[in-house]
mmCIF file of C-alpha atoms and ligand atoms in Angstrom:
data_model
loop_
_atom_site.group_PDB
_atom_site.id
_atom_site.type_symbol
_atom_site.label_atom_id
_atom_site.label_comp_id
_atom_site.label_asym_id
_atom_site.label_seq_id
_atom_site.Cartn_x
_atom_site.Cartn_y
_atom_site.Cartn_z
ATOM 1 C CA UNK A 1 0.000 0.000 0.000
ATOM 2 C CA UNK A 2 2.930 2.269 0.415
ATOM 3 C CA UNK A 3 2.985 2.493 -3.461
ATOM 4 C CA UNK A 4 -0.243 4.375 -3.298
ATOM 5 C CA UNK A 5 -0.114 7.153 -6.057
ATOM 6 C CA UNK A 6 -3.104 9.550 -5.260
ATOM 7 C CA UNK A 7 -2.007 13.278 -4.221
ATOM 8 C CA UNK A 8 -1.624 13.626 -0.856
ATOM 9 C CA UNK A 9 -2.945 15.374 2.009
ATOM 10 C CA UNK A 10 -1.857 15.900 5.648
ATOM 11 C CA UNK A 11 -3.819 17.235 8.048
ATOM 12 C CA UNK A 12 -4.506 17.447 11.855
ATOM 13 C CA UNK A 13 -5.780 17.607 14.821
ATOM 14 C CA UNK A 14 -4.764 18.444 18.798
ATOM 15 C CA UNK A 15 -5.866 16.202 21.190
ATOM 16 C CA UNK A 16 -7.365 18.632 23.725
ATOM 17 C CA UNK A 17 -10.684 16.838 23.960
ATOM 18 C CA UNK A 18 -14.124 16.514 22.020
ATOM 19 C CA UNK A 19 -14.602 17.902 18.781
ATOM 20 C CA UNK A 20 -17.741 20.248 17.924
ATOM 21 C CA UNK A 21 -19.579 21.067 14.821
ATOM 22 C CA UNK A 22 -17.205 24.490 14.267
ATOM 23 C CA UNK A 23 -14.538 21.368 13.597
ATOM 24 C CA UNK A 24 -17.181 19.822 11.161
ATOM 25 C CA UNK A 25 -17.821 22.576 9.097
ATOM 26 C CA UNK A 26 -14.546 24.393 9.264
ATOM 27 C CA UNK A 27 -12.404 21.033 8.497
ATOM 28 C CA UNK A 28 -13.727 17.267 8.683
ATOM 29 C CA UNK A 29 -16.054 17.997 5.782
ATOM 30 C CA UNK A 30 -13.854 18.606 3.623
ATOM 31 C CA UNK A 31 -11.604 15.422 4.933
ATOM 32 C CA UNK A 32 -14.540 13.464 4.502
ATOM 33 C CA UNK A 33 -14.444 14.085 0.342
ATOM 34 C CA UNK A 34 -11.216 14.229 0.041
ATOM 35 C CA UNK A 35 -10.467 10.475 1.507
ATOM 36 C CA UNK A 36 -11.724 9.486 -1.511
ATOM 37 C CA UNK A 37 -9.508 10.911 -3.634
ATOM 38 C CA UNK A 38 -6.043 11.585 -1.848
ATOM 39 C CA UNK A 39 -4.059 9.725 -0.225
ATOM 40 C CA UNK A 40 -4.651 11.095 3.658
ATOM 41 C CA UNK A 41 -2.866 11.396 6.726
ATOM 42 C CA UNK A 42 -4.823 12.750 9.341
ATOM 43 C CA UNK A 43 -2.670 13.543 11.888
ATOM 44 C CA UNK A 44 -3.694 13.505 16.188
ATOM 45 C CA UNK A 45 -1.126 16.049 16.830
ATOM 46 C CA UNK A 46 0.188 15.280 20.547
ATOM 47 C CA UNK A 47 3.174 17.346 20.751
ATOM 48 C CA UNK A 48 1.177 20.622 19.831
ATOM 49 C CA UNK A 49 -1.049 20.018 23.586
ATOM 50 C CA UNK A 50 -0.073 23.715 24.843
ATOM 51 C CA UNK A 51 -0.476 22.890 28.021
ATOM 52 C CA UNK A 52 0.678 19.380 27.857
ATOM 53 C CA UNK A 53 3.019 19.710 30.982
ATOM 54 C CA UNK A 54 -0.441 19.665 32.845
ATOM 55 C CA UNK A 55 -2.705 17.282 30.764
ATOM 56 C CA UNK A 56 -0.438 14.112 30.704
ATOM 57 C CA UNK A 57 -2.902 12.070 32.219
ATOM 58 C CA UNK A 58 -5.659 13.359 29.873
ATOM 59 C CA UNK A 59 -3.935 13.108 26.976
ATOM 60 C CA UNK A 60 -4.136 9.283 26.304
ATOM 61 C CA UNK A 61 -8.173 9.444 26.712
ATOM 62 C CA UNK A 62 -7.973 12.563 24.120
ATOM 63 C CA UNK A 63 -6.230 10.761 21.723
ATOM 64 C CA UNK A 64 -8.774 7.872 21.716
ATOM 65 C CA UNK A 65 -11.414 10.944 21.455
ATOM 66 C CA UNK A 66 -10.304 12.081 18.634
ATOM 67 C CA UNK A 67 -10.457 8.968 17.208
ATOM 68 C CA UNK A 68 -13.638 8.589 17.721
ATOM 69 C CA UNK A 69 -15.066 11.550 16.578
ATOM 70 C CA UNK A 70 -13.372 10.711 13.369
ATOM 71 C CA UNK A 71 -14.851 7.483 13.013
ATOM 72 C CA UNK A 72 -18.386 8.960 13.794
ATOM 73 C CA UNK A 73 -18.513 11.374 10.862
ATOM 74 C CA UNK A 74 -17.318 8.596 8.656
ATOM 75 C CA UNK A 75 -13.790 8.584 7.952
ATOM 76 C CA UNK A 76 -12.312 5.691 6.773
ATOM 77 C CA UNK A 77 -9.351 3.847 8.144
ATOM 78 C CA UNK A 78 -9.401 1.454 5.149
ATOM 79 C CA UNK A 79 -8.561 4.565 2.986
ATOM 80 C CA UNK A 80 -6.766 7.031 5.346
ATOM 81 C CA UNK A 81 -4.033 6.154 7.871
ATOM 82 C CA UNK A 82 -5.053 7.691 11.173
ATOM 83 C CA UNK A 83 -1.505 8.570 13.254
ATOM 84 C CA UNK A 84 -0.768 9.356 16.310
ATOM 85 C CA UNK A 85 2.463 11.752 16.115
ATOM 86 C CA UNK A 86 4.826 11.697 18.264
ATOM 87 C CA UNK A 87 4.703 7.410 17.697
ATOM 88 C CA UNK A 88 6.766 8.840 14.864
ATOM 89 C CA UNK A 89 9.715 10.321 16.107
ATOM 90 C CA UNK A 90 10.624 11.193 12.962
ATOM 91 C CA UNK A 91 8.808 14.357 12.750
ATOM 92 C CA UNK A 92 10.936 15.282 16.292
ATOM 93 C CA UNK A 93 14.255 14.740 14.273
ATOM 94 C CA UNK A 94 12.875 16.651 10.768
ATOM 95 C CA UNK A 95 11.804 19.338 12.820
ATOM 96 C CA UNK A 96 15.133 19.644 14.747
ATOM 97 C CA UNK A 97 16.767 19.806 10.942
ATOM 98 C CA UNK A 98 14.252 22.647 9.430
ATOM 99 C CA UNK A 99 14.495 24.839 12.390
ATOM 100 C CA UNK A 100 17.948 25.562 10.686
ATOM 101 C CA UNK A 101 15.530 27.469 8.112
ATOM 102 C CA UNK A 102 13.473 29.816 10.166
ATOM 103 C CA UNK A 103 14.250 32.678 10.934
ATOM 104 C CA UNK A 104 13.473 33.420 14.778
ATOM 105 C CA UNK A 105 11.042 36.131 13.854
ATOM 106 C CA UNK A 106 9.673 34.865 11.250
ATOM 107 C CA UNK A 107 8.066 32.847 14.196
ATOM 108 C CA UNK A 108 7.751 35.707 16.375
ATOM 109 C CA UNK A 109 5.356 37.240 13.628
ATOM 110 C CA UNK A 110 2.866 34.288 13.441
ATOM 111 C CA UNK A 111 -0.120 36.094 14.079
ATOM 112 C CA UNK A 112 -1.697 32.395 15.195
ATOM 113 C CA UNK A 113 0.916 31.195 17.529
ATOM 114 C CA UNK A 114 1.057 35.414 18.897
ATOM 115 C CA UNK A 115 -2.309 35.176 19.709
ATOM 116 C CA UNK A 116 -2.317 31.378 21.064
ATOM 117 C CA UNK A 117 0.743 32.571 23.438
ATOM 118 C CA UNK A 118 -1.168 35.588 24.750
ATOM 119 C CA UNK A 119 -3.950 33.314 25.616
ATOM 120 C CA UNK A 120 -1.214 31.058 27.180
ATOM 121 C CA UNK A 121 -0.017 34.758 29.257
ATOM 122 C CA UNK A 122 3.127 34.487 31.236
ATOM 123 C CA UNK A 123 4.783 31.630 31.142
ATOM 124 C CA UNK A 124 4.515 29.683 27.183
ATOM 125 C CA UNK A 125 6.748 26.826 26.979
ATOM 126 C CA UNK A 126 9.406 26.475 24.637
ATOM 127 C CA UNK A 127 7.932 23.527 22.862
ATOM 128 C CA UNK A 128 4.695 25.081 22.389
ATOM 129 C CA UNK A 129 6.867 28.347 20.904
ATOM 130 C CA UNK A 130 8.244 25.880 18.263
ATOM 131 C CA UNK A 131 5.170 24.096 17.367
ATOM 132 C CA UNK A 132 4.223 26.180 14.396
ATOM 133 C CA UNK A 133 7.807 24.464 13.099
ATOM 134 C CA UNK A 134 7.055 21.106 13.831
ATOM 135 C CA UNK A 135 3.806 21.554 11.887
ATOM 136 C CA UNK A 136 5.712 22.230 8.656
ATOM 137 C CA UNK A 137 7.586 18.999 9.661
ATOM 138 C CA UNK A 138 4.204 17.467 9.822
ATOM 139 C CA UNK A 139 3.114 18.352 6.521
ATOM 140 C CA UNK A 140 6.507 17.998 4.650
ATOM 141 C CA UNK A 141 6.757 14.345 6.175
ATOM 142 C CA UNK A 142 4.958 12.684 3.853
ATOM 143 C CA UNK A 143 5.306 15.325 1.137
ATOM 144 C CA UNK A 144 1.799 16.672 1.162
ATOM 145 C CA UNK A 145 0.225 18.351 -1.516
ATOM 146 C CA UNK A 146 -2.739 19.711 0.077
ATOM 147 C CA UNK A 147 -3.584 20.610 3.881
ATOM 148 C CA UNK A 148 -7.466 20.977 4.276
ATOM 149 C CA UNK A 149 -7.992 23.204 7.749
ATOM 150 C CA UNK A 150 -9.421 25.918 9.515
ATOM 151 C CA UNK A 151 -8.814 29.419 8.438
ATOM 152 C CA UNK A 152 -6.705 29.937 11.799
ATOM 153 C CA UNK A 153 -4.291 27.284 10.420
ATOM 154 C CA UNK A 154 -3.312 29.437 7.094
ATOM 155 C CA UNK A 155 -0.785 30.940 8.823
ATOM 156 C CA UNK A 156 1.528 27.594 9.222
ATOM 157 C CA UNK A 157 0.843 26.564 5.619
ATOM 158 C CA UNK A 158 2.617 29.947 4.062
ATOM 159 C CA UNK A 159 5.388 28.889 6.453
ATOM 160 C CA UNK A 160 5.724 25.571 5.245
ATOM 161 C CA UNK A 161 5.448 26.714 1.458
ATOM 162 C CA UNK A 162 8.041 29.592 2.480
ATOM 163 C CA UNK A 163 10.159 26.299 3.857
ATOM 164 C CA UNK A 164 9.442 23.929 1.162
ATOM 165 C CA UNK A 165 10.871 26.465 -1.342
ATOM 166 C CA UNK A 166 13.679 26.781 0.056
ATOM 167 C CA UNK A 167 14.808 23.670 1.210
ATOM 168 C CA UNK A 168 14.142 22.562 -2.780
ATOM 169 C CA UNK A 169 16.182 25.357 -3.800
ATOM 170 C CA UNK A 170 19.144 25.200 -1.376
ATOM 171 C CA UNK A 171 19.329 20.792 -1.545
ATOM 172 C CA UNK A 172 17.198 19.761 -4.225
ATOM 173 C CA UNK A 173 19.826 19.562 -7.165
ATOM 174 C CA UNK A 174 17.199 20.285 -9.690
ATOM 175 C CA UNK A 175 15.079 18.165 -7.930
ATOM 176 C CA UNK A 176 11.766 18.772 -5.903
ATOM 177 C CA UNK A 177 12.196 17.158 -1.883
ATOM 178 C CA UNK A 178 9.079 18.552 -1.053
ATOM 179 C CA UNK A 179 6.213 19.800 -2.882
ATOM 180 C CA UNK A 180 4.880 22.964 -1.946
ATOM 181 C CA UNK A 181 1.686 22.436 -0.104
ATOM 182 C CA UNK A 182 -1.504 24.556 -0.819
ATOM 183 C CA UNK A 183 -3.815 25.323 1.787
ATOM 184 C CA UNK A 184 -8.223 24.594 2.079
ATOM 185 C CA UNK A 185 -10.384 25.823 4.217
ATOM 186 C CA UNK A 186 -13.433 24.083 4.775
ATOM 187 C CA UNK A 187 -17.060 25.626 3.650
ATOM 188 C CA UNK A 188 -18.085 27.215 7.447
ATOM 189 C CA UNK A 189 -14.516 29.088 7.768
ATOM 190 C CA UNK A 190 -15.615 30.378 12.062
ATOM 191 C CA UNK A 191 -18.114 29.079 13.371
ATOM 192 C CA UNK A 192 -19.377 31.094 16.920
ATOM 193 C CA UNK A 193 -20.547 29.808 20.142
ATOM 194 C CA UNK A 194 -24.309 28.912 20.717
ATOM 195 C CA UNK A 195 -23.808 32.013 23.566
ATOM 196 C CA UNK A 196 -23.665 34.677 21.692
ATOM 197 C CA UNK A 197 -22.225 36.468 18.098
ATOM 198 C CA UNK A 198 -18.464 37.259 18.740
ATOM 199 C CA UNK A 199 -18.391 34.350 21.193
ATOM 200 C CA UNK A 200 -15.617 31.333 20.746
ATOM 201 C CA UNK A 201 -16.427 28.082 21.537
ATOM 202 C CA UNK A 202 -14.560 26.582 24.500
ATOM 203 C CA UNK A 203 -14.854 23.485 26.752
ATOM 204 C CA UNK A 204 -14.612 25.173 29.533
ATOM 205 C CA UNK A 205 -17.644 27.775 28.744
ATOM 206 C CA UNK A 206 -19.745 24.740 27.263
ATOM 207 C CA UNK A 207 -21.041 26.593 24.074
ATOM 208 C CA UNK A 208 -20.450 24.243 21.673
ATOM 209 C CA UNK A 209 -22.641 21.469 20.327
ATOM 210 C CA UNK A 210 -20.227 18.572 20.194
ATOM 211 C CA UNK A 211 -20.303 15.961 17.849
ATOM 212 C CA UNK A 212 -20.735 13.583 20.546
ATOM 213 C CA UNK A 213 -24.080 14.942 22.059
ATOM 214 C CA UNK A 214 -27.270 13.439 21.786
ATOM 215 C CA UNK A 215 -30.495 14.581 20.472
ATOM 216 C CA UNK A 216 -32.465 15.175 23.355
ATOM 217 C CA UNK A 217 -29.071 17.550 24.316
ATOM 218 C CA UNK A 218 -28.322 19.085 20.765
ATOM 219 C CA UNK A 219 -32.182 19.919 20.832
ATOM 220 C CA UNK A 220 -31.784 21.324 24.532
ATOM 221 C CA UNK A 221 -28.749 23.429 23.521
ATOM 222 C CA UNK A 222 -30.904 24.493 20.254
ATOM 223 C CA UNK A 223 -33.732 25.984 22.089
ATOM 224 C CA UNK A 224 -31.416 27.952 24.791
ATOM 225 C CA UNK A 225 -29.131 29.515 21.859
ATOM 226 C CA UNK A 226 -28.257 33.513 22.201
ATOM 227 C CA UNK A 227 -30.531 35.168 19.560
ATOM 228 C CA UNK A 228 -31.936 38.433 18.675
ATOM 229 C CA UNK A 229 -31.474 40.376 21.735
ATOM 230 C CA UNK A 230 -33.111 43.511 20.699
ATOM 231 C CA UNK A 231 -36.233 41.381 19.952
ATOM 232 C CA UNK A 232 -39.004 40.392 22.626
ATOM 233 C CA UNK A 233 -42.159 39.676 20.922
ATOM 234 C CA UNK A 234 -42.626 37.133 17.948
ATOM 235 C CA UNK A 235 -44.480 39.843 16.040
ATOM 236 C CA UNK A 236 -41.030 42.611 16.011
ATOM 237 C CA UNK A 237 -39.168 42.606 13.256
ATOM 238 C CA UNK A 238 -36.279 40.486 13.804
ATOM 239 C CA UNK A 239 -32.349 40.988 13.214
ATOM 240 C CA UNK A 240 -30.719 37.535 10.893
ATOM 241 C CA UNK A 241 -27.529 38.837 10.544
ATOM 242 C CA UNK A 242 -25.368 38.281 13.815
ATOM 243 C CA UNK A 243 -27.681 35.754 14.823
ATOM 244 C CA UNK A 244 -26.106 32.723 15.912
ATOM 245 C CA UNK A 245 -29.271 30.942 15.334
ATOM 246 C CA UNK A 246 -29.153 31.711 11.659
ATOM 247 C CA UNK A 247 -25.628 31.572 11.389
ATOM 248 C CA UNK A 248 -25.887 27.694 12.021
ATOM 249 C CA UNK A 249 -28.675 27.401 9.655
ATOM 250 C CA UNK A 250 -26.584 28.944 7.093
ATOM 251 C CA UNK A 251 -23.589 26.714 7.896
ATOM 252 C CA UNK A 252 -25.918 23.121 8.621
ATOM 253 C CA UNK A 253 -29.461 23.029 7.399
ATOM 254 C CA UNK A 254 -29.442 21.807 3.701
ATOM 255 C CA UNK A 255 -33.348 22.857 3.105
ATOM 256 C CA UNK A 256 -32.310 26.212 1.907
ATOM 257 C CA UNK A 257 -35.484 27.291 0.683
ATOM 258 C CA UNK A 258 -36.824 26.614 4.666
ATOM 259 C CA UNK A 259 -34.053 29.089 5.503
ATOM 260 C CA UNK A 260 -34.995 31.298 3.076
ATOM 261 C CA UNK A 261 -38.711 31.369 4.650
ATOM 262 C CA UNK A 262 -37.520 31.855 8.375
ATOM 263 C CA UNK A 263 -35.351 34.679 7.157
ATOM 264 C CA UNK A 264 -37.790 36.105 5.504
ATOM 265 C CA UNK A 265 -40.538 35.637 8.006
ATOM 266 C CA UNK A 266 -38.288 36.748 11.159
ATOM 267 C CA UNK A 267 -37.154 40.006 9.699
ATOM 268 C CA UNK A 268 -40.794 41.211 9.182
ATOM 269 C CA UNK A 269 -41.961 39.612 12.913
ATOM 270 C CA UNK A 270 -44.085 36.709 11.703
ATOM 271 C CA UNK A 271 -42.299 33.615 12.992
ATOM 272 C CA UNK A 272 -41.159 33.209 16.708
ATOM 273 C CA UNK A 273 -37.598 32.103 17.974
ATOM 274 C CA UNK A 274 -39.047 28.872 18.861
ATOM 275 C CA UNK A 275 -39.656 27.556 15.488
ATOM 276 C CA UNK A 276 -36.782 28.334 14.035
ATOM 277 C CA UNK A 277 -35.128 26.873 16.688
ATOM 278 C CA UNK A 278 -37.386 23.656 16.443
ATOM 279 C CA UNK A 279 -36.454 23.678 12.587
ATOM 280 C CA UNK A 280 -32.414 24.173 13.382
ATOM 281 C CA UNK A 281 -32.718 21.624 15.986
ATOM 282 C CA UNK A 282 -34.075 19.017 13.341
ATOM 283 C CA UNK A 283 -31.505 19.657 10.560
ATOM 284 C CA UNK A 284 -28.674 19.338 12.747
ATOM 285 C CA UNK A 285 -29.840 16.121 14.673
ATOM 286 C CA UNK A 286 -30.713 14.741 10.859
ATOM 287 C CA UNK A 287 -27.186 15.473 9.904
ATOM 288 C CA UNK A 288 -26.017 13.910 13.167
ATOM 289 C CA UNK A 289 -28.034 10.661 13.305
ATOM 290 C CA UNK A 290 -25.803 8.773 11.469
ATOM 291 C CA UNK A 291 -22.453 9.877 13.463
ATOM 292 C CA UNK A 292 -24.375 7.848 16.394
ATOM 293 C CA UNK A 293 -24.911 4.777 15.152
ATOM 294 C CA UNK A 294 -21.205 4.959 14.085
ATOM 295 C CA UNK A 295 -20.053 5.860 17.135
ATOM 296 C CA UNK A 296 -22.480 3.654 19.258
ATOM 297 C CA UNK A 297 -20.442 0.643 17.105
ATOM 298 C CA UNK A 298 -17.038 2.178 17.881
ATOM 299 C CA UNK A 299 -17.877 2.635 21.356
ATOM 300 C CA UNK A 300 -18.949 -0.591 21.943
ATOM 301 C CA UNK A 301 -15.515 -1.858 19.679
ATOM 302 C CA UNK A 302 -12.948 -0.375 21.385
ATOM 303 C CA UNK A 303 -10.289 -2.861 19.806
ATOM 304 C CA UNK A 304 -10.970 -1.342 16.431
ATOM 305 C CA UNK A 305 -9.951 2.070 17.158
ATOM 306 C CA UNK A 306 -7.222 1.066 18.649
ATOM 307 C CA UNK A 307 -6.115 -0.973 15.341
ATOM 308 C CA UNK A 308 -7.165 2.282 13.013
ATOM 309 C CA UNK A 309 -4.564 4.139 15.202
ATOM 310 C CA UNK A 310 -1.673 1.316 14.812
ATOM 311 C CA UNK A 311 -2.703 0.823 11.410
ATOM 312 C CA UNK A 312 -2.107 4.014 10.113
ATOM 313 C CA UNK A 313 0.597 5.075 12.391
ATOM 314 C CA UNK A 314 2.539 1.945 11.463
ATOM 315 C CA UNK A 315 1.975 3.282 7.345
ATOM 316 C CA UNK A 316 2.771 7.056 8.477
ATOM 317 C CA UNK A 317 5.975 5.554 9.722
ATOM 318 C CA UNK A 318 7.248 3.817 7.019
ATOM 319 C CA UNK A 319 6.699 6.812 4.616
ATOM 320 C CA UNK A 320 8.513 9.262 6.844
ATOM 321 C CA UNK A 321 11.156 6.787 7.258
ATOM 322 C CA UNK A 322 11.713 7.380 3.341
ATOM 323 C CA UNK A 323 11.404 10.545 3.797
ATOM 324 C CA UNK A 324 13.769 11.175 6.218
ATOM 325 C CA UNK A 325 16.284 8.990 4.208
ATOM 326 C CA UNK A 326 15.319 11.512 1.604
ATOM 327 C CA UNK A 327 16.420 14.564 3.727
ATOM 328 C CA UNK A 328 19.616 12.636 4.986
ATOM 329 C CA UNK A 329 20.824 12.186 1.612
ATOM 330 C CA UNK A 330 20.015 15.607 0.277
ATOM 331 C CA UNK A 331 21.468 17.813 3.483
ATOM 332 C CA UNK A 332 24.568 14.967 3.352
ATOM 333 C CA UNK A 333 23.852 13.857 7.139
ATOM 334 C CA UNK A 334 24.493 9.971 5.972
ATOM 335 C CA UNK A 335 28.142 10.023 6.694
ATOM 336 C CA UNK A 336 28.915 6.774 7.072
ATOM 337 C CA UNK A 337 27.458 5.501 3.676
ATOM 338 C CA UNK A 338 30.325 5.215 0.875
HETATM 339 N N1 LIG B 1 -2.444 23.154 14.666
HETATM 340 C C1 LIG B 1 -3.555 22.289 14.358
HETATM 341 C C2 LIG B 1 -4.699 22.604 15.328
HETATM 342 O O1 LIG B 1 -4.556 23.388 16.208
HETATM 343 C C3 LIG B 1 -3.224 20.831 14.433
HETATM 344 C C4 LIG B 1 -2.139 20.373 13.482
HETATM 345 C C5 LIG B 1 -0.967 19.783 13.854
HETATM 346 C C6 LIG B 1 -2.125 20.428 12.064
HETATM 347 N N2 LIG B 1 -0.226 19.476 12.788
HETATM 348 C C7 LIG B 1 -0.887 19.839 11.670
HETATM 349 C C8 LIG B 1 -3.011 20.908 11.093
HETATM 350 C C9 LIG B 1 -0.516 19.752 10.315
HETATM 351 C C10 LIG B 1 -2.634 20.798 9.754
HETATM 352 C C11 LIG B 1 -1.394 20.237 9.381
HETATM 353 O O2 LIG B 1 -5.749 22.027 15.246
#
């Protein structure tokens, strides 16, 4: 299988708990297609953890989370090679290599990891400074042609295109080591919390509908979600834009002529909040029925997570073992070879 020729991708994933439907639309729908026709890597990324220090012991459950959620929307570890990351030490030793290649504030201008580090405040640790590197290690590994992410993650890409460049032109001898990697960002770019319009979902608030939840509690979350605040009779005109209740139909119900209705019916005061909540509430539990039953089986087959994980970190190993034999050769590290 390691002769595979589709294009590939590389993507990923930290393991800092559940996912939630902002990961859905900003990211795993777009995996979903693309399994089909690249050759993926879908990375749990365990060194990137910025508090990691701290989370140890949650880590390992995390990882298996992950995993999970994956399985739940429907990717396939028949077609995709799930890996765990730092079971590859490989990206470790690459990463050590292209630091070489960045300059200092090059990293220091990362407007992602500047505002990750000021969430962090006083004390970021090194390894957390240095993960934006490691992710271009991730992607160059197994010579990725396209990363599918969130908008946050565009950032990291133009670094690793900035780094795949030159590493080509400094050791490539006319050849390409690593192909430059374009960026895609999924169809629902930010999603906001159910709490409110400039809000950012967070485990710790709770204002995310997770992949995981049930009906009864999507439905339950539905009905409580921040709306117009300006409006407090059904019959006032309502506001739709800034509406997080909207918003998610935008980004999740697939009757668009329903939406189109509500819309239309809200902004002249002739529909109350609670049927369009009722309405969002049904759209996203029909999109979400079948994660359940997936996850209900993977729940219930623990063993065959754990195999998707070995399987494809096992295949993720042996390719970055070529490619590191790659980067050897090129930056003339194999000394001992005649
Ligand atoms: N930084 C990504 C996140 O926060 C996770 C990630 C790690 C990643 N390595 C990657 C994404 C490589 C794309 C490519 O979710």
């Amino acid at each position: 299988m390691t002769d595979d020729s589709r294009p590939r991708v590389l993507t990923g994933i930290r393991p800092t708990g559940s996912l939630h439907l902002g990961h859905y639309g900003g990211a795993l729908e777009n995996w979903l297609k693309l399994q089909h026709e690249y050759n993926c890597f879908f990375l749990i990324a365990d060194y990137q953890v910025s508090d990691y220090a701290d989370q140890i012991d949650n880590v390992r459950n995390w990882v298996f989370e992950v995993a999970i959620d994956w399985l739940s929307v429907g990717l396939d570890p028949e077609n995709s090679h799930f890996t765990i990351e730092s079971l590859i030490p490989e990206h470790a030793e690459l990463t050590t290599w292209l630091s070489w290649w960045v300059p200092l504030g090059r990293l220091q201008r990362n407007p992602t990891l500047k505002a990750e580090m000021d969430d962090i405040g006083e004390s970021v640790p090194v390894a957390f400074f240095t993960y934006p590197v490691m992710q271009v290690a991730n992607i160059l590994m197994p010579r990725a042609h396209l990363v599918p992410v969130g908008e946050d993650q565009l950032p990291h890409i133009e670094m690793t295109r900035e780094v795949a460049r030159r590493m080509n032109r400094l050791f490539g001898n006319d050849e390409e080591i690593f192909p430059v990697p374009k960026g895609l960002v999924g169809r629902v770019p930010r999603l906001v919390g159910i709490d409110g319009p400039s809000s950012k979902m967070s485990k710790s608030k709770d204002n995310a509908i997770w992949l995981k939840d049930d009906a009864e509690t999507v439905t339950k979350k539905v009905m409580g979600m921040y709306t117009d605040p300006t409006r407090l009779r059904a019959t006032d005109p309502g506001h739709v834009e800034n509406n997080p209740v909207f918003m998610y139909h935008d980004a999740f119900n697939p009757n668009e002529a329903e939406v189109a209705d509500l819309k239309e019916r809200y902004r002249a005061g002739k529909v109350g909040d609670v049927e369009v909540k009722q309405k969002l509430a049904g759209a996203l539990n029909a999109m979400m029925e079948p994660w359940r039953e997936r996850r209900a089986h993977f729940e219930s087959h623990p063993e065959e997570v754990r195999e998707a994980l070995a399987a494809g970190t096992a295949y993720s190993r042996k390719i970055a073992q070529d490619t590191m034999d790659r980067v050897r050769s090129a930056l003339k590290l194999n000394y001992l070879e005649s």
